[in-house]
Amino acid sequence: MANNELAEVSIDSLLKENRKFLPNKKFSENYILKDYNTYKRMYNSSIKDPKKFWEKMAATHLVFFKKWRSVFKWKDYKAEWFIGATLNISYNCLDRHVNSDRKNKAALIWEGEPGDVKTYTYQQLYSEVMICANMLKSLGLVAGDKAAIYMPLIPEAMIAMLACTRIGVVHTVVFGGFSSNSLRDRIQDSGCKILFTADGGFRKGSVVKMKEMADEALLETSTIKNVIVVKRTSEKVNMKTGRDLWWHEYSAKQAKVCEAIPLSSEHPLFILYTSGTTGKPKGLLHTTAGYLLGATVTTKYLFDIKETDIYWCTADVGWITGHSYVVYGPLSNGATVFMYEGAPTFPEPDRFWKMISDHKVTTLYTAPTAIRSFIRLGNEYPLKHDLSSLRLLGTVGEPINPEAWIWYNEVIGKKKCPIVDTWWQTETGAAMIAPFPGIMATKPGSATNPFFGIEPVILKKDGTKAKGNEGGYLCIKNPWPYMARTIYGDHDRYKKTYWKEIEGHYFTGDGAHQDKEGYFWIMGRVDDVINVSGHRLGTMEIESAAVHHPSIAECAVVGRPDPIKGQGIVAFITLKKSEKVNSHLKEDISKFIVKEIGTLARPDDIRFTEALPKTRSGKIMRRLLRELATTGVIKGDTTTLEDFSVLEKLREKDED
Ligand code: ATP
Ligand code: MG
């Protein structure tokens, strides 16, 4: 929390978004649930008796080696699900498909940035995973040990993750775009014994020297005994004798078979650090059975996985979205995953659309930041390609502004693909609030309804429920199977951050409100709420109103102290590529926002910028803009910032 204190008052909602889209009939006909009432019935029973519900889901969707004694225990803020059972994640993602008709089905279709393509059938992926697990074993790793994965988005990243799960090694994937310092911090925090990396990775046509960065990180870490290096770019790299091993050489020496070992339901699966949007990243620990169950069933119901789908979640495996929806969710469902190594606009801004057309991608799951940047570039790029294979579109990571939603629906989905806006967090493990496609009407900017077994509530500080469509703190009523069990090494912080803010509820840190039909609208981070003349405004609504302006591509609003109003609004704005700043534009934008949502939201200051500061997963870092607008200096944690030059440019402007 910004002030370590929750404010008494609620969050005011100003945005009037009344558009509503009924489910597409053709889509509905083939969807797993018959209609909305079926969802409602299932949802109600999942809330009435969650143990019974999850037990049934687990028995239906996962393979356990040994059944559980009891379903759930919650003591001292420690959750246990499926107690006494054993299972193995790689068994669920691979063996069970290899033992079925899916044996020769493509598990992974991968395209590198230079255009090289590789396909792995389930059988092939299974073989590679077993060999990789044997590499780990031969280096002395046993269940409970930790491995860091710092790689480009290449098949070996997925293989290494699955190999860890095969023998119970806990992985921590560090996004390949992070610097050596971030890698070092994460290795130190989690105490990894081994590091998977690559010589380099391709990004925007150049080579990122990953091994060099890894070497630097390892100068200040003491726990890593070995480094396994994939040859990707053929960079010249230093291989430290006795420590560093080439993947292709060392794997050739391994036995081909490695049985999946039975692990208890609560066996630690991975540690993953949050995006760092609001502060220093936290290492969340997820465990085996509950996490896999969440990833599996949310993928099945929300993305309507069919045998013939080519499913593409554009996230890097360094983020939770990549864990749950590039690797574990789709593979557990036996889907065909598409993966792309490089930048979305390389060599041309149409790269995404070209690949969708080339590989006949059916499902695209991406982030609002990507959608906004495509809008900024112009429609000619998607319009050049045949996107008719697409049948479902998803979004995650930030609130999607209604205008971006409409563009996604029209220009990419051609008004025939359901838009599945999924709200969730690293902590929640998998999707929590999202439309069940085909049976739920959608509203641009609303993540709609909760997933089965999840009971979101909007609360005020005292724990009472917000009334009507009043905005408040989005909380979750009870523990659920796929939530993080702790912050690695700091259970007190876990308790305090998530369960003590409003006693007895999981505290998400996001603000939200519910409309008359019960739909949930995420209004932005609680930390980012702006207090104007006693009215507390979420950032999402003001930004969405601004983005509706025809010249604007992106907008971030923050508050700064104001002697009269308490806080004034500062709007940082990027324009569409085709637009230029002119003398009327500020006034015009200001009027536009006032007309859209009211005088209260009138910006006190509008600043044009070429880019906004974002995390490496593409989220706007309002806290840095707030510091800049308030004090002109930035002291907060910037380790997750994507591009430091953005800050420099903003600072220069500030000094003008
Ligand atoms: P940190 O916790 O370190 O500040 P972070 O919250 O950005 O970083 P993640 O776990 O990657 O880390 O992101 C989860 C957050 O992203 C949510 O709390 C929410 O603010 C935002 N978010 C994700 N999906 C959506 C969505 N569909 N609609 C609105 N907000 C979303
Ligand atoms: Mg967070």
GROMACS .gro file of C-alpha atoms in nm, residues 391-656:
model
  266
  391ARG     CA    1  -1.191  -1.819  -3.325
  392LEU     CA    2  -1.113  -1.684  -2.977
  393LEU     CA    3  -0.921  -1.384  -2.846
  394GLY     CA    4  -0.796  -1.335  -2.493
  395THR     CA    5  -0.636  -1.055  -2.297
  396VAL     CA    6  -0.453  -1.024  -1.966
  397GLY     CA    7  -0.212  -0.808  -1.769
  398GLU     CA    8  -0.384  -0.474  -1.731
  399PRO     CA    9  -0.737  -0.345  -1.757
  400ILE     CA   10  -0.823  -0.332  -2.125
  401ASN     CA   11  -0.956   0.009  -2.227
  402PRO     CA   12  -1.293  -0.029  -2.398
  403GLU     CA   13  -1.161   0.129  -2.720
  404ALA     CA   14  -0.880  -0.125  -2.739
  405TRP     CA   15  -1.134  -0.400  -2.674
  406ILE     CA   16  -1.352  -0.278  -2.962
  407TRP     CA   17  -1.052  -0.263  -3.196
  408TYR     CA   18  -0.945  -0.615  -3.098
  409ASN     CA   19  -1.299  -0.737  -3.159
  410GLU     CA   20  -1.342  -0.566  -3.495
  411VAL     CA   21  -1.002  -0.553  -3.662
  412ILE     CA   22  -0.859  -0.882  -3.533
  413GLY     CA   23  -1.165  -1.088  -3.441
  414LYS     CA   24  -1.387  -0.962  -3.726
  415LYS     CA   25  -1.669  -0.954  -3.471
  416LYS     CA   26  -1.691  -1.332  -3.460
  417CYS     CA   27  -1.442  -1.420  -3.185
  418PRO     CA   28  -1.536  -1.401  -2.818
  419ILE     CA   29  -1.305  -1.169  -2.624
  420VAL     CA   30  -1.194  -1.333  -2.303
  421ASP     CA   31  -1.062  -1.064  -2.069
  422THR     CA   32  -0.900  -1.256  -1.785
  423TRP     CA   33  -0.826  -1.088  -1.455
  424TRP     CA   34  -0.572  -1.263  -1.235
  425GLN     CA   35  -0.227  -1.229  -1.075
  426THR     CA   36   0.098  -1.414  -1.020
  427GLU     CA   37  -0.038  -1.483  -0.673
  428THR     CA   38  -0.366  -1.630  -0.796
  429GLY     CA   39  -0.190  -1.881  -1.024
  430ALA     CA   40  -0.454  -1.886  -1.295
  431ALA     CA   41  -0.756  -1.689  -1.414
  432MET     CA   42  -1.004  -1.572  -1.152
  433ILE     CA   43  -1.254  -1.345  -1.327
  434ALA     CA   44  -1.322  -1.389  -1.699
  435PRO     CA   45  -1.609  -1.453  -1.937
  436PHE     CA   46  -1.693  -1.811  -2.024
  437PRO     CA   47  -1.692  -1.766  -2.400
  438GLY     CA   48  -2.000  -1.850  -2.600
  439ILE     CA   49  -2.241  -1.834  -2.309
  440MET     CA   50  -2.177  -1.496  -2.154
  441ALA     CA   51  -2.247  -1.154  -2.294
  442THR     CA   52  -1.932  -0.942  -2.279
  443LYS     CA   53  -1.888  -0.574  -2.202
  444PRO     CA   54  -1.575  -0.391  -2.323
  445GLY     CA   55  -1.349  -0.331  -2.025
  446SER     CA   56  -1.515  -0.577  -1.789
  447ALA     CA   57  -1.362  -0.911  -1.697
  448THR     CA   58  -1.725  -1.013  -1.631
  449ASN     CA   59  -1.781  -1.310  -1.396
  450PRO     CA   60  -1.580  -1.526  -1.158
  451PHE     CA   61  -1.444  -1.867  -1.243
  452PHE     CA   62  -1.594  -2.169  -1.066
  453GLY     CA   63  -1.506  -2.187  -0.699
  454ILE     CA   64  -1.386  -1.825  -0.684
  455GLU     CA   65  -1.583  -1.576  -0.480
  456PRO     CA   66  -1.468  -1.219  -0.546
  457VAL     CA   67  -1.612  -0.951  -0.321
  458ILE     CA   68  -1.575  -0.576  -0.321
  459LEU     CA   69  -1.505  -0.448   0.026
  460LYS     CA   70  -1.450  -0.130   0.215
  461LYS     CA   71  -1.169  -0.094   0.465
  462ASP     CA   72  -1.380  -0.213   0.755
  463GLY     CA   73  -1.455  -0.534   0.569
  464THR     CA   74  -1.814  -0.444   0.486
  465LYS     CA   75  -1.937  -0.491   0.133
  466ALA     CA   76  -1.946  -0.200  -0.110
  467LYS     CA   77  -2.305  -0.114  -0.194
  468GLY     CA   78  -2.457  -0.113  -0.540
  469ASN     CA   79  -2.196  -0.028  -0.798
  470GLU     CA   80  -1.973   0.147  -0.548
  471GLY     CA   81  -1.605   0.081  -0.610
  472GLY     CA   82  -1.382  -0.071  -0.344
  473TYR     CA   83  -1.110  -0.324  -0.276
  474LEU     CA   84  -1.129  -0.639  -0.480
  475CYS     CA   85  -1.090  -0.933  -0.243
  476ILE     CA   86  -1.144  -1.307  -0.264
  477LYS     CA   87  -1.352  -1.467   0.002
  478ASN     CA   88  -1.187  -1.803   0.062
  479PRO     CA   89  -0.864  -1.982  -0.027
  480TRP     CA   90  -0.873  -2.164  -0.362
  481PRO     CA   91  -0.661  -2.455  -0.488
  482TYR     CA   92  -0.440  -2.262  -0.730
  483MET     CA   93  -0.334  -1.972  -0.512
  484ALA     CA   94   0.030  -1.913  -0.412
  485ARG     CA   95   0.108  -2.075  -0.078
  486THR     CA   96   0.364  -1.824   0.044
  487ILE     CA   97   0.619  -1.560  -0.048
  488TYR     CA   98   0.934  -1.764  -0.063
  489GLY     CA   99   1.128  -1.722   0.260
  490ASP     CA  100   0.885  -1.471   0.409
  491HIS     CA  101   0.556  -1.618   0.521
  492ASP     CA  102   0.491  -1.319   0.746
  493ARG     CA  103   0.498  -1.089   0.448
  494TYR     CA  104   0.258  -1.324   0.269
  495LYS     CA  105   0.017  -1.312   0.562
  496LYS     CA  106   0.044  -0.938   0.595
  497THR     CA  107   0.021  -0.849   0.226
  498TYR     CA  108  -0.259  -1.080   0.126
  499TRP     CA  109  -0.459  -1.193   0.430
  500LYS     CA  110  -0.428  -0.924   0.697
  501GLU     CA  111  -0.526  -0.607   0.510
  502ILE     CA  112  -0.888  -0.711   0.541
  503GLU     CA  113  -0.895  -0.998   0.786
  504GLY     CA  114  -1.027  -1.325   0.651
  505HIS     CA  115  -1.005  -1.224   0.286
  506TYR     CA  116  -0.741  -1.244   0.018
  507PHE     CA  117  -0.651  -0.885  -0.069
  508THR     CA  118  -0.570  -0.835  -0.438
  509GLY     CA  119  -0.444  -0.475  -0.430
  510ASP     CA  120  -0.677  -0.388  -0.719
  511GLY     CA  121  -0.984  -0.166  -0.706
  512ALA     CA  122  -1.307  -0.278  -0.870
  513HIS     CA  123  -1.679  -0.232  -0.885
  514GLN     CA  124  -1.971  -0.450  -0.984
  515ASP     CA  125  -2.248  -0.331  -1.212
  516LYS     CA  126  -2.620  -0.404  -1.183
  517GLU     CA  127  -2.580  -0.737  -1.357
  518GLY     CA  128  -2.301  -0.838  -1.123
  519TYR     CA  129  -2.021  -0.789  -1.379
  520PHE     CA  130  -1.682  -0.704  -1.232
  521TRP     CA  131  -1.492  -0.398  -1.359
  522ILE     CA  132  -1.129  -0.363  -1.253
  523MET     CA  133  -1.058   0.006  -1.193
  524GLY     CA  134  -0.681  -0.007  -1.150
  525ARG     CA  135  -0.443  -0.054  -0.861
  526VAL     CA  136  -0.545   0.062  -0.519
  527ASP     CA  137  -0.200   0.224  -0.489
  528ASP     CA  138  -0.271   0.435  -0.796
  529VAL     CA  139  -0.609   0.575  -0.691
  530ILE     CA  140  -0.623   0.955  -0.727
  531ASN     CA  141  -0.803   1.161  -0.467
  532VAL     CA  142  -0.958   1.469  -0.627
  533SER     CA  143  -1.165   1.691  -0.396
  534GLY     CA  144  -1.256   1.396  -0.181
  535HIS     CA  145  -1.347   1.176  -0.479
  536ARG     CA  146  -1.132   0.871  -0.522
  537LEU     CA  147  -1.080   0.792  -0.888
  538GLY     CA  148  -0.934   0.475  -1.035
  539THR     CA  149  -0.680   0.527  -1.314
  540MET     CA  150  -0.848   0.293  -1.561
  541GLU     CA  151  -1.156   0.504  -1.623
  542ILE     CA  152  -0.976   0.833  -1.689
  543GLU     CA  153  -0.722   0.660  -1.908
  544SER     CA  154  -0.991   0.479  -2.101
  545ALA     CA  155  -1.174   0.804  -2.165
  546ALA     CA  156  -0.852   0.958  -2.295
  547VAL     CA  157  -0.767   0.663  -2.516
  548HIS     CA  158  -1.107   0.705  -2.681
  549HIS     CA  159  -0.975   1.034  -2.827
  550PRO     CA  160  -0.885   0.969  -3.193
  551SER     CA  161  -0.528   1.102  -3.163
  552ILE     CA  162  -0.429   0.916  -2.848
  553ALA     CA  163  -0.258   0.578  -2.840
  554GLU     CA  164  -0.184   0.542  -2.470
  555CYS     CA  165  -0.243   0.735  -2.153
  556ALA     CA  166  -0.131   0.703  -1.793
  557VAL     CA  167  -0.275   0.925  -1.524
  558VAL     CA  168  -0.129   0.992  -1.181
  559GLY     CA  169  -0.205   1.224  -0.894
  560ARG     CA  170   0.013   1.506  -0.763
  561PRO     CA  171  -0.046   1.720  -0.454
  562ASP     CA  172  -0.279   2.011  -0.510
  563PRO     CA  173  -0.335   2.274  -0.240
  564ILE     CA  174  -0.706   2.305  -0.314
  565LYS     CA  175  -0.826   1.973  -0.445
  566GLY     CA  176  -0.598   1.744  -0.245
  567GLN     CA  177  -0.467   1.593  -0.564
  568GLY     CA  178  -0.457   1.710  -0.921
  569ILE     CA  179  -0.446   1.485  -1.225
  570VAL     CA  180  -0.142   1.463  -1.448
  571ALA     CA  181  -0.196   1.275  -1.776
  572PHE     CA  182   0.102   1.134  -1.967
  573ILE     CA  183   0.002   1.073  -2.326
  574THR     CA  184   0.147   0.905  -2.633
  575LEU     CA  185  -0.007   0.981  -2.971
  576LYS     CA  186  -0.085   0.749  -3.259
  577LYS     CA  187   0.197   0.728  -3.515
  578SER     CA  188   0.006   0.939  -3.766
  579GLU     CA  189  -0.068   1.223  -3.517
  580LYS     CA  190   0.133   1.535  -3.432
  581VAL     CA  191   0.122   1.764  -3.130
  582ASN     CA  192  -0.041   2.099  -3.212
  583SER     CA  193  -0.129   2.399  -3.001
  584HIS     CA  194  -0.495   2.301  -2.959
  585LEU     CA  195  -0.440   1.939  -2.871
  586LYS     CA  196  -0.404   1.977  -2.493
  587GLU     CA  197  -0.721   2.180  -2.466
  588ASP     CA  198  -0.901   1.946  -2.700
  589ILE     CA  199  -0.801   1.636  -2.497
  590SER     CA  200  -0.897   1.804  -2.173
  591LYS     CA  201  -1.241   1.890  -2.308
  592PHE     CA  202  -1.279   1.542  -2.447
  593ILE     CA  203  -1.211   1.376  -2.109
  594VAL     CA  204  -1.450   1.613  -1.933
  595LYS     CA  205  -1.721   1.537  -2.188
  596GLU     CA  206  -1.665   1.162  -2.155
  597ILE     CA  207  -1.663   1.133  -1.778
  598GLY     CA  208  -1.707   1.471  -1.613
  599THR     CA  209  -1.526   1.778  -1.480
  600LEU     CA  210  -1.384   1.592  -1.186
  601ALA     CA  211  -1.153   1.405  -1.422
  602ARG     CA  212  -1.019   1.719  -1.596
  603PRO     CA  213  -0.641   1.684  -1.614
  604ASP     CA  214  -0.447   1.965  -1.447
  605ASP     CA  215  -0.149   1.889  -1.661
  606ILE     CA  216  -0.111   1.702  -1.989
  607ARG     CA  217   0.233   1.586  -2.095
  608PHE     CA  218   0.307   1.433  -2.431
  609THR     CA  219   0.573   1.167  -2.441
  610GLU     CA  220   0.708   0.923  -2.695
  611ALA     CA  221   0.670   0.629  -2.460
  612LEU     CA  222   0.547   0.545  -2.111
  613PRO     CA  223   0.764   0.371  -1.853
  614LYS     CA  224   0.663   0.004  -1.845
  615THR     CA  225   0.767  -0.315  -1.675
  616ARG     CA  226   0.929  -0.575  -1.891
  617SER     CA  227   0.594  -0.748  -1.913
  618GLY     CA  228   0.448  -0.429  -2.058
  619LYS     CA  229   0.258  -0.279  -1.766
  620ILE     CA  230   0.253   0.094  -1.712
  621MET     CA  231   0.458   0.189  -1.403
  622ARG     CA  232   0.245   0.473  -1.270
  623ARG     CA  233   0.443   0.489  -0.948
  624LEU     CA  234   0.745   0.624  -1.140
  625LEU     CA  235   0.531   0.880  -1.321
  626ARG     CA  236   0.380   0.979  -0.987
  627GLU     CA  237   0.724   1.039  -0.842
  628LEU     CA  238   0.821   1.237  -1.148
  629ALA     CA  239   0.505   1.448  -1.140
  630THR     CA  240   0.534   1.505  -0.766
  631THR     CA  241   0.902   1.553  -0.690
  632GLY     CA  242   1.076   1.543  -1.026
  633VAL     CA  243   1.309   1.268  -0.899
  634ILE     CA  244   1.268   0.895  -0.909
  635LYS     CA  245   1.381   0.700  -0.606
  636GLY     CA  246   1.160   0.390  -0.630
  637ASP     CA  247   1.271   0.045  -0.745
  638THR     CA  248   1.336   0.051  -1.121
  639THR     CA  249   1.482  -0.298  -1.164
  640THR     CA  250   1.181  -0.415  -1.362
  641LEU     CA  251   1.170  -0.111  -1.589
  642GLU     CA  252   1.185  -0.207  -1.956
  643ASP     CA  253   1.359   0.091  -2.107
  644PHE     CA  254   1.558   0.338  -1.901
  645SER     CA  255   1.579   0.587  -2.185
  646VAL     CA  256   1.205   0.647  -2.144
  647LEU     CA  257   1.268   0.785  -1.797
  648GLU     CA  258   1.557   0.995  -1.917
  649LYS     CA  259   1.342   1.150  -2.185
  650LEU     CA  260   1.060   1.215  -1.942
  651ARG     CA  261   1.302   1.378  -1.699
  652GLU     CA  262   1.442   1.601  -1.972
  653LYS     CA  263   1.091   1.712  -2.059
  654ASP     CA  264   1.026   1.781  -1.696
  655GLU     CA  265   1.323   2.014  -1.684
  656ASP     CA  266   1.213   2.205  -1.996
   0.00000   0.00000   0.00000
